Amino acid sequence: MLTSIRTKMRIRTKLLILTVCTCTGLVLLGGLLWNASSVMGNHLEELSMQNFPAVRAAQDLQTSKARQRANLAYFVASRDERYLREYEKSKEQFNTLLAELGAYEQTDEGKALLKEISSQNEDYIHKADDVISLSRGRYGEDAFKTLEEALGALDDKILGLSTKIADKNIVRLKSRGADASNTGKLHKSIALAVPIILTVTLLGASLLLVRSISSALAGAVSMARDMQSGDLTVRAAVINRDEVGEMLSVMNSMAEHLGTVTGRITYNSASITSAAERLHVIAVETAQAAGQVSCQAGTIAAAGEEMAATSFEIARNCEDAAERSRQVGISAHDGANIVHSSIASLERIAQLVRQTSVSIDGLGRQSERIGTIVLTIGDIADQTNLLALNAAIEAARAGDQGRGFAVVADEVRALAERTTKATREIEQMILAIQGETRNAVNSMEKGVREVESGVGEAARSKDALQQILTQISALTGQVNQISCAAEEQTTTTAEINSNIQAITEAVAGTAQRADESVAVIGQLVGMATDLREQVRYFRTVPEAASFSVAVDHKAAKQVEQTGYMMKIPESEAACFANA
């Protein structure tokens, strides 16, 4: 039970109890010394205030009585009044000493002796008065006889009684001295034994306290050394519930928490590695997609150049057709031969218009393909933006380790937004081109119908030359419109080629950023691996260690599975080179 109480007791309480015990021992020792000094004081006071004065008073009483008798004898012998006065003084001194001795004497026996001395003294005074009277009446012999017989006997009794009182006080004086000596020795022994017992008790309690604290601190130091060496599985035994026990409990909790944190760091580093590998795959796919977009953009650029050449050819043909129409108008008055020539020219014009219509129709289909490709580019840009956002989120989870990758993700997202914007502009331009192309096709089809009508009219009647001239004039206007439309189409095609070139450059920049992202992700993987190696310095619980190894194995397997995707196909590399 005492051990249980001692282990539950706090150090502050132990020190307080030790201090209280020390103070109690000191107070006890002080009380004993005070008691000893009080007893010794009482004995000394009794000796100095009663026994010694009583002995001295008894001796002075004897001396006074002897002086009183001597003065009385001198008066009887010489009848000198001076001796009688001395006798009276001695008598008063005797009475004073007798009263003083009565004040010192406290025992019944002593008081009885003093009472008898007082009675004998009264008889002595009466006898002395008789002696004085006889001496004054010239009865010297009777006076001497009375002085020798009566007063001598009384004087001897008084001296005997005073001697008895003095002897009793001397005996009491010796007894009090012996009691004071014995009391002093007893208190001296107690005063010597109590400090020894108190010192031994306090030393034992101090040693127990120091031993309990030092053993607990030794366990704390051993645990701290093990933790310093990387062992987070060590735990200190908590025996006491004092401050040191609380410190050991806190250290155990700290070791457990550090083990948990270390396991989480291992898991997070493995998760970062896995996420970095996934980002690496995404970056490679982005580079591949950028290569495909670049190739498609090159194809679109070639188609645009062909469309521009076709538009230029259409414009030149339209100019030729206009020139021939003017010649037909001038030659219409020459006769049927010229009409036949006009019919032949109209047939050629119809053929050219049909070819132009077919070319413009092919241009419309190419524009639709360009629109489809632009939509694909927009989807790729949106996907790139989403991937960049996911990469930024993963980088934010990684903390300071993913700060560099967060910057790259922001740049990729900004580039994707610019690509989306450019794609929308291209889409609007392509929609405009498609509208113009549909208008040109409609115009070409209308021209074909008019030319066929003119050929029929010329074949049916040569007399309708005026109508033919009118139709040729209308045809000339339409051809001029077609020429203007072709010129506008050539300008629009040039703008499309310029925009496609810009798209190609942007896609090349995206591919370059993707390559940079691959490099940054490689650095991130290296840092995550280094973090895992540093965390492996600490030994944690077996479950956390096995979990860390499993995650590391999973990450390594992912790296092995995705490693072949680091290479870009040669066709896409050629597209990048051409871009």
Tab-separated table of N, CA and C in Angstrom, residues 82-202:
chain	number	residue	atom	x	y	z
A	82	ARG	N	26.146	52.997	73.554
A	82	ARG	CA	26.489	52.743	72.149
A	82	ARG	C	26.285	51.275	71.836
A	83	TYR	N	26.667	50.375	72.728
A	83	TYR	CA	26.454	48.951	72.488
A	83	TYR	C	24.967	48.598	72.519
A	84	LEU	N	24.223	49.368	73.364
A	84	LEU	CA	22.793	49.105	73.410
A	84	LEU	C	22.129	49.463	72.067
A	85	ARG	N	22.596	50.575	71.481
A	85	ARG	CA	22.053	50.936	70.150
A	85	ARG	C	22.431	49.881	69.094
A	86	GLU	N	23.673	49.401	69.213
A	86	GLU	CA	24.077	48.353	68.277
A	86	GLU	C	23.230	47.095	68.486
A	87	TYR	N	22.889	46.842	69.768
A	87	TYR	CA	22.036	45.704	70.071
A	87	TYR	C	20.669	45.880	69.404
A	88	GLU	N	20.118	47.112	69.494
A	88	GLU	CA	18.810	47.344	68.872
A	88	GLU	C	18.875	47.150	67.348
A	89	LYS	N	19.965	47.622	66.762
A	89	LYS	CA	20.115	47.418	65.298
A	89	LYS	C	20.207	45.935	64.960
A	90	SER	N	20.971	45.211	65.767
A	90	SER	CA	21.099	43.769	65.542
A	90	SER	C	19.761	43.071	65.722
A	91	LYS	N	18.963	43.559	66.671
A	91	LYS	CA	17.653	42.962	66.896
A	91	LYS	C	16.743	43.211	65.671
A	92	GLU	N	16.745	44.446	65.162
A	92	GLU	CA	15.932	44.738	63.976
A	92	GLU	C	16.427	43.957	62.758
A	93	GLN	N	17.771	43.855	62.641
A	93	GLN	CA	18.322	43.080	61.521
A	93	GLN	C	17.909	41.616	61.633
A	94	PHE	N	17.884	41.095	62.861
A	94	PHE	CA	17.476	39.708	63.046
A	94	PHE	C	16.021	39.511	62.622
A	95	ASN	N	15.171	40.445	63.022
A	95	ASN	CA	13.764	40.334	62.624
A	95	ASN	C	13.606	40.421	61.099
A	96	THR	N	14.412	41.327	60.493
A	96	THR	CA	14.337	41.444	59.012
A	96	THR	C	14.794	40.153	58.345
A	97	LEU	N	15.902	39.599	58.814
A	97	LEU	CA	16.402	38.344	58.242
A	97	LEU	C	15.430	37.203	58.486
A	98	LEU	N	14.778	37.212	59.670
A	98	LEU	CA	13.812	36.173	59.947
A	98	LEU	C	12.620	36.260	58.983
A	99	ALA	N	12.149	37.492	58.722
A	99	ALA	CA	11.045	37.661	57.740
A	99	ALA	C	11.495	37.250	56.322
A	100	GLU	N	12.739	37.625	55.993
A	100	GLU	CA	13.252	37.230	54.661
A	100	GLU	C	13.355	35.725	54.544
A	101	LEU	N	13.850	35.075	55.604
A	101	LEU	CA	13.939	33.621	55.572
A	101	LEU	C	12.553	32.993	55.497
A	102	GLY	N	11.553	33.602	56.138
A	102	GLY	CA	10.180	33.115	56.035
A	102	GLY	C	9.640	33.222	54.610
A	103	ALA	N	10.094	34.269	53.895
A	103	ALA	CA	9.653	34.397	52.483
A	103	ALA	C	10.273	33.326	51.592
A	104	TYR	N	11.516	32.907	51.918
A	104	TYR	CA	12.177	31.875	51.118
A	104	TYR	C	11.701	30.480	51.458
A	105	GLU	N	11.333	30.281	52.700
A	105	GLU	CA	10.975	28.944	53.158
A	105	GLU	C	9.530	28.654	52.771
A	106	GLN	N	9.331	27.558	51.995
A	106	GLN	CA	7.997	27.217	51.512
A	106	GLN	C	7.469	25.922	52.099
A	107	THR	N	8.315	25.154	52.752
A	107	THR	CA	7.871	23.869	53.283
A	107	THR	C	7.234	24.069	54.654
A	108	ASP	N	6.386	23.119	55.018
A	108	ASP	CA	5.722	23.202	56.336
A	108	ASP	C	6.720	23.048	57.470
A	109	GLU	N	7.664	22.139	57.255
A	109	GLU	CA	8.675	21.932	58.287
A	109	GLU	C	9.506	23.194	58.493
A	110	GLY	N	9.861	23.825	57.417
A	110	GLY	CA	10.641	25.056	57.528
A	110	GLY	C	9.846	26.153	58.194
A	111	LYS	N	8.563	26.254	57.803
A	111	LYS	CA	7.732	27.280	58.446
A	111	LYS	C	7.585	27.013	59.944
A	112	ALA	N	7.464	25.723	60.342
A	112	ALA	CA	7.370	25.394	61.786
A	112	ALA	C	8.652	25.783	62.514
A	113	LEU	N	9.808	25.523	61.883
A	113	LEU	CA	11.074	25.910	62.493
A	113	LEU	C	11.177	27.425	62.631
A	114	LEU	N	10.751	28.140	61.587
A	114	LEU	CA	10.782	29.613	61.654
A	114	LEU	C	9.848	30.128	62.748
A	115	LYS	N	8.677	29.448	62.871
A	115	LYS	CA	7.751	29.854	63.931
A	115	LYS	C	8.352	29.639	65.319
A	116	GLU	N	9.056	28.508	65.462
A	116	GLU	CA	9.710	28.235	66.764
A	116	GLU	C	10.844	29.214	67.020
A	117	ILE	N	11.611	29.541	65.940
A	117	ILE	CA	12.681	30.530	66.099
A	117	ILE	C	12.096	31.867	66.517
A	118	SER	N	10.954	32.240	65.922
A	118	SER	CA	10.321	33.508	66.285
A	118	SER	C	9.872	33.490	67.746
A	119	SER	N	9.332	32.324	68.163
A	119	SER	CA	8.898	32.220	69.577
A	119	SER	C	10.088	32.290	70.529
A	120	GLN	N	11.171	31.575	70.197
A	120	GLN	CA	12.370	31.619	71.028
A	120	GLN	C	12.968	33.018	71.026
A	121	ASN	N	12.866	33.704	69.892
A	121	ASN	CA	13.432	35.057	69.816
A	121	ASN	C	12.654	36.024	70.699
A	122	GLU	N	11.329	35.841	70.723
A	122	GLU	CA	10.532	36.695	71.612
A	122	GLU	C	10.945	36.469	73.093
A	123	ASP	N	11.109	35.190	73.449
A	123	ASP	CA	11.573	34.919	74.821
A	123	ASP	C	12.946	35.537	75.041
A	124	TYR	N	13.768	35.416	74.002
A	124	TYR	CA	15.118	35.960	74.093
A	124	TYR	C	15.062	37.477	74.303
A	125	ILE	N	14.150	38.145	73.584
A	125	ILE	CA	14.044	39.607	73.718
A	125	ILE	C	13.568	39.974	75.130
A	126	HIS	N	12.570	39.191	75.638
A	126	HIS	CA	12.095	39.481	76.997
A	126	HIS	C	13.216	39.283	78.013
A	127	LYS	N	13.955	38.217	77.892
A	127	LYS	CA	15.073	37.966	78.804
A	127	LYS	C	16.140	39.040	78.656
A	128	ALA	N	16.347	39.454	77.372
A	128	ALA	CA	17.347	40.500	77.137
A	128	ALA	C	16.904	41.811	77.777
A	129	ASP	N	15.615	42.096	77.732
A	129	ASP	CA	15.109	43.322	78.375
A	129	ASP	C	15.336	43.240	79.896
A	130	ASP	N	15.140	42.047	80.435
A	130	ASP	CA	15.403	41.891	81.887
A	130	ASP	C	16.878	42.118	82.172
A	131	VAL	N	17.735	41.574	81.285
A	131	VAL	CA	19.179	41.755	81.512
A	131	VAL	C	19.529	43.231	81.436
A	132	ILE	N	18.940	43.939	80.522
A	132	ILE	CA	19.226	45.380	80.381
A	132	ILE	C	18.740	46.117	81.630
A	133	SER	N	17.548	45.736	82.103
A	133	SER	CA	17.028	46.400	83.313
A	133	SER	C	17.927	46.113	84.509
A	134	LEU	N	18.352	44.852	84.679
A	134	LEU	CA	19.237	44.524	85.793
A	134	LEU	C	20.555	45.253	85.645
A	135	SER	N	21.028	45.371	84.446
A	135	SER	CA	22.303	46.047	84.247
A	135	SER	C	22.179	47.518	84.576
A	136	ARG	N	21.100	48.139	84.274
A	136	ARG	CA	20.902	49.547	84.588
A	136	ARG	C	20.606	49.738	86.088
A	137	GLY	N	20.063	48.707	86.736
A	137	GLY	CA	19.770	48.803	88.169
A	137	GLY	C	20.952	48.387	89.017
A	138	ARG	N	22.086	48.322	88.463
A	138	ARG	CA	23.316	48.015	89.175
A	138	ARG	C	23.326	46.603	89.680
A	139	TYR	N	22.633	45.775	88.981
A	139	TYR	CA	22.670	44.361	89.360
A	139	TYR	C	23.465	43.628	88.302
A	140	GLY	N	24.727	43.903	88.209
A	140	GLY	CA	25.573	43.370	87.143
A	140	GLY	C	25.730	41.864	87.205
A	141	GLU	N	25.884	41.351	88.407
A	141	GLU	CA	26.092	39.908	88.501
A	141	GLU	C	24.832	39.150	88.093
A	142	ASP	N	23.663	39.692	88.567
A	142	ASP	CA	22.423	39.027	88.168
A	142	ASP	C	22.228	39.127	86.653
A	143	ALA	N	22.639	40.267	86.164
A	143	ALA	CA	22.503	40.443	84.710
A	143	ALA	C	23.387	39.443	83.966
A	144	PHE	N	24.693	39.291	84.429
A	144	PHE	CA	25.569	38.304	83.784
A	144	PHE	C	25.026	36.894	83.950
A	145	LYS	N	24.487	36.641	85.110
A	145	LYS	CA	23.981	35.297	85.345
A	145	LYS	C	22.797	35.004	84.426
A	146	THR	N	21.880	35.956	84.343
A	146	THR	CA	20.739	35.776	83.455
A	146	THR	C	21.210	35.674	81.988
A	147	LEU	N	22.212	36.527	81.676
A	147	LEU	CA	22.746	36.508	80.303
A	147	LEU	C	23.362	35.158	79.982
A	148	GLU	N	24.075	34.563	80.931
A	148	GLU	CA	24.765	33.309	80.666
A	148	GLU	C	23.789	32.131	80.683
A	149	GLU	N	22.858	32.190	81.620
A	149	GLU	CA	21.991	31.014	81.777
A	149	GLU	C	20.793	31.061	80.819
A	150	ALA	N	19.985	32.068	81.037
A	150	ALA	CA	18.722	32.093	80.256
A	150	ALA	C	18.975	32.422	78.786
A	151	LEU	N	19.696	33.526	78.602
A	151	LEU	CA	19.917	33.930	77.200
A	151	LEU	C	20.840	32.954	76.481
A	152	GLY	N	21.778	32.327	77.166
A	152	GLY	CA	22.669	31.370	76.517
A	152	GLY	C	21.912	30.169	76.009
A	153	ALA	N	20.965	29.699	76.858
A	153	ALA	CA	20.169	28.547	76.416
A	153	ALA	C	19.284	28.894	75.211
A	154	LEU	N	18.616	30.121	75.298
A	154	LEU	CA	17.772	30.544	74.163
A	154	LEU	C	18.595	30.766	72.892
A	155	ASP	N	19.754	31.345	73.103
A	155	ASP	CA	20.630	31.596	71.937
A	155	ASP	C	21.046	30.289	71.288
A	156	ASP	N	21.371	29.301	72.093
A	156	ASP	CA	21.746	27.998	71.515
A	156	ASP	C	20.572	27.370	70.768
A	157	LYS	N	19.379	27.497	71.314
A	157	LYS	CA	18.207	26.941	70.604
A	157	LYS	C	17.985	27.640	69.244
A	158	ILE	N	18.069	28.992	69.317
A	158	ILE	CA	17.844	29.738	68.056
A	158	ILE	C	18.911	29.386	67.037
A	159	LEU	N	20.165	29.294	67.460
A	159	LEU	CA	21.236	28.927	66.536
A	159	LEU	C	21.034	27.507	66.010
A	160	GLY	N	20.565	26.605	66.894
A	160	GLY	CA	20.323	25.237	66.449
A	160	GLY	C	19.203	25.178	65.409
A	161	LEU	N	18.144	25.948	65.715
A	161	LEU	CA	17.037	25.958	64.755
A	161	LEU	C	17.460	26.566	63.414
A	162	SER	N	18.198	27.657	63.449
A	162	SER	CA	18.660	28.288	62.183
A	162	SER	C	19.637	27.386	61.445
A	163	THR	N	20.452	26.653	62.259
A	163	THR	CA	21.375	25.701	61.596
A	163	THR	C	20.586	24.577	60.933
A	164	LYS	N	19.529	24.134	61.582
A	164	LYS	CA	18.703	23.085	60.985
A	164	LYS	C	18.057	23.585	59.679
A	165	ILE	N	17.578	24.822	59.705
A	165	ILE	CA	16.992	25.388	58.482
A	165	ILE	C	18.048	25.488	57.381
A	166	ALA	N	19.228	25.931	57.759
A	166	ALA	CA	20.308	26.037	56.765
A	166	ALA	C	20.681	24.675	56.224
A	167	ASP	N	20.757	23.681	57.110
A	167	ASP	CA	21.090	22.328	56.626
A	167	ASP	C	20.024	21.780	55.690
A	168	LYS	N	18.724	21.985	56.022
A	168	LYS	CA	17.658	21.521	55.137
A	168	LYS	C	17.742	22.206	53.758
A	169	ASN	N	18.012	23.506	53.737
A	169	ASN	CA	18.135	24.206	52.447
A	169	ASN	C	19.356	23.751	51.673
A	170	ILE	N	20.441	23.399	52.411
A	170	ILE	CA	21.626	22.865	51.729
A	170	ILE	C	21.309	21.521	51.085
A	171	VAL	N	20.532	20.682	51.861
A	171	VAL	CA	20.135	19.389	51.284
A	171	VAL	C	19.267	19.601	50.045
A	172	ARG	N	18.271	20.525	50.161
A	172	ARG	CA	17.434	20.818	48.980
A	172	ARG	C	18.256	21.407	47.841
A	173	LEU	N	19.265	22.196	48.197
A	173	LEU	CA	20.128	22.776	47.172
A	173	LEU	C	20.883	21.679	46.418
A	174	LYS	N	21.409	20.717	47.158
A	174	LYS	CA	22.102	19.609	46.502
A	174	LYS	C	21.146	18.769	45.672
A	175	SER	N	19.917	18.536	46.202
A	175	SER	CA	18.932	17.742	45.454
A	175	SER	C	18.531	18.452	44.148
A	176	ARG	N	18.291	19.763	44.252
A	176	ARG	CA	17.932	20.520	43.050
A	176	ARG	C	19.081	20.518	42.045
A	177	GLY	N	20.303	20.611	42.558
A	177	GLY	CA	21.452	20.569	41.655
A	177	GLY	C	21.572	19.241	40.945
A	178	ALA	N	21.333	18.157	41.693
A	178	ALA	CA	21.377	16.819	41.073
A	178	ALA	C	20.263	16.669	40.040
A	179	ASP	N	19.026	17.151	40.396
A	179	ASP	CA	17.920	17.090	39.432
A	179	ASP	C	18.239	17.903	38.176
A	180	ALA	N	18.804	19.087	38.373
A	180	ALA	CA	19.157	19.924	37.209
A	180	ALA	C	20.222	19.241	36.363
A	181	SER	N	21.179	18.571	37.013
A	181	SER	CA	22.225	17.880	36.263
A	181	SER	C	21.644	16.702	35.472
A	182	ASN	N	20.785	15.921	36.149
A	182	ASN	CA	20.162	14.793	35.451
A	182	ASN	C	19.272	15.258	34.291
A	183	THR	N	18.499	16.323	34.553
A	183	THR	CA	17.645	16.870	33.476
A	183	THR	C	18.486	17.372	32.315
A	184	GLY	N	19.589	18.040	32.617
A	184	GLY	CA	20.484	18.520	31.545
A	184	GLY	C	21.070	17.374	30.743
A	185	LYS	N	21.491	16.294	31.448
A	185	LYS	CA	22.020	15.140	30.715
A	185	LYS	C	20.947	14.499	29.831
A	186	LEU	N	19.703	14.380	30.385
A	186	LEU	CA	18.627	13.787	29.605
A	186	LEU	C	18.336	14.607	28.347
A	187	HIS	N	18.198	15.894	28.521
A	187	HIS	CA	17.913	16.750	27.372
A	187	HIS	C	19.095	16.816	26.416
A	188	LYS	N	20.282	16.688	26.971
A	188	LYS	CA	21.457	16.650	26.092
A	188	LYS	C	21.429	15.389	25.222
A	189	SER	N	21.065	14.264	25.844
A	189	SER	CA	20.958	13.022	25.062
A	189	SER	C	19.857	13.123	24.008
A	190	ILE	N	18.703	13.683	24.439
A	190	ILE	CA	17.594	13.854	23.478
A	190	ILE	C	18.005	14.795	22.352
A	191	ALA	N	18.654	15.897	22.714
A	191	ALA	CA	19.082	16.864	21.692
A	191	ALA	C	20.109	16.264	20.743
A	192	LEU	N	20.870	15.284	21.192
A	192	LEU	CA	21.828	14.610	20.322
A	192	LEU	C	21.159	13.517	19.496
A	193	ALA	N	20.193	12.811	20.091
A	193	ALA	CA	19.558	11.693	19.388
A	193	ALA	C	18.561	12.173	18.336
A	194	VAL	N	17.795	13.209	18.663
A	194	VAL	CA	16.763	13.681	17.719
A	194	VAL	C	17.374	14.154	16.404
A	195	PRO	N	18.434	14.992	16.391
A	195	PRO	CA	19.032	15.371	15.086
A	195	PRO	C	19.566	14.175	14.320
A	196	ILE	N	20.146	13.188	15.065
A	196	ILE	CA	20.663	12.012	14.355
A	196	ILE	C	19.523	11.246	13.689
A	197	ILE	N	18.444	10.996	14.479
A	197	ILE	CA	17.290	10.281	13.916
A	197	ILE	C	16.674	11.071	12.767
A	198	LEU	N	16.533	12.398	12.966
A	198	LEU	CA	15.955	13.247	11.912
A	198	LEU	C	16.838	13.238	10.666
A	199	THR	N	18.153	13.301	10.864
A	199	THR	CA	19.077	13.297	9.719
A	199	THR	C	19.010	11.981	8.964
A	200	VAL	N	19.018	10.852	9.721
A	200	VAL	CA	18.953	9.541	9.065
A	200	VAL	C	17.633	9.392	8.306
A	201	THR	N	16.525	9.825	8.934
A	201	THR	CA	15.218	9.715	8.271
A	201	THR	C	15.162	10.554	7.002
A	202	LEU	N	15.645	11.808	7.120
A	202	LEU	CA	15.611	12.685	5.940
A	202	LEU	C	16.542	12.175	4.848
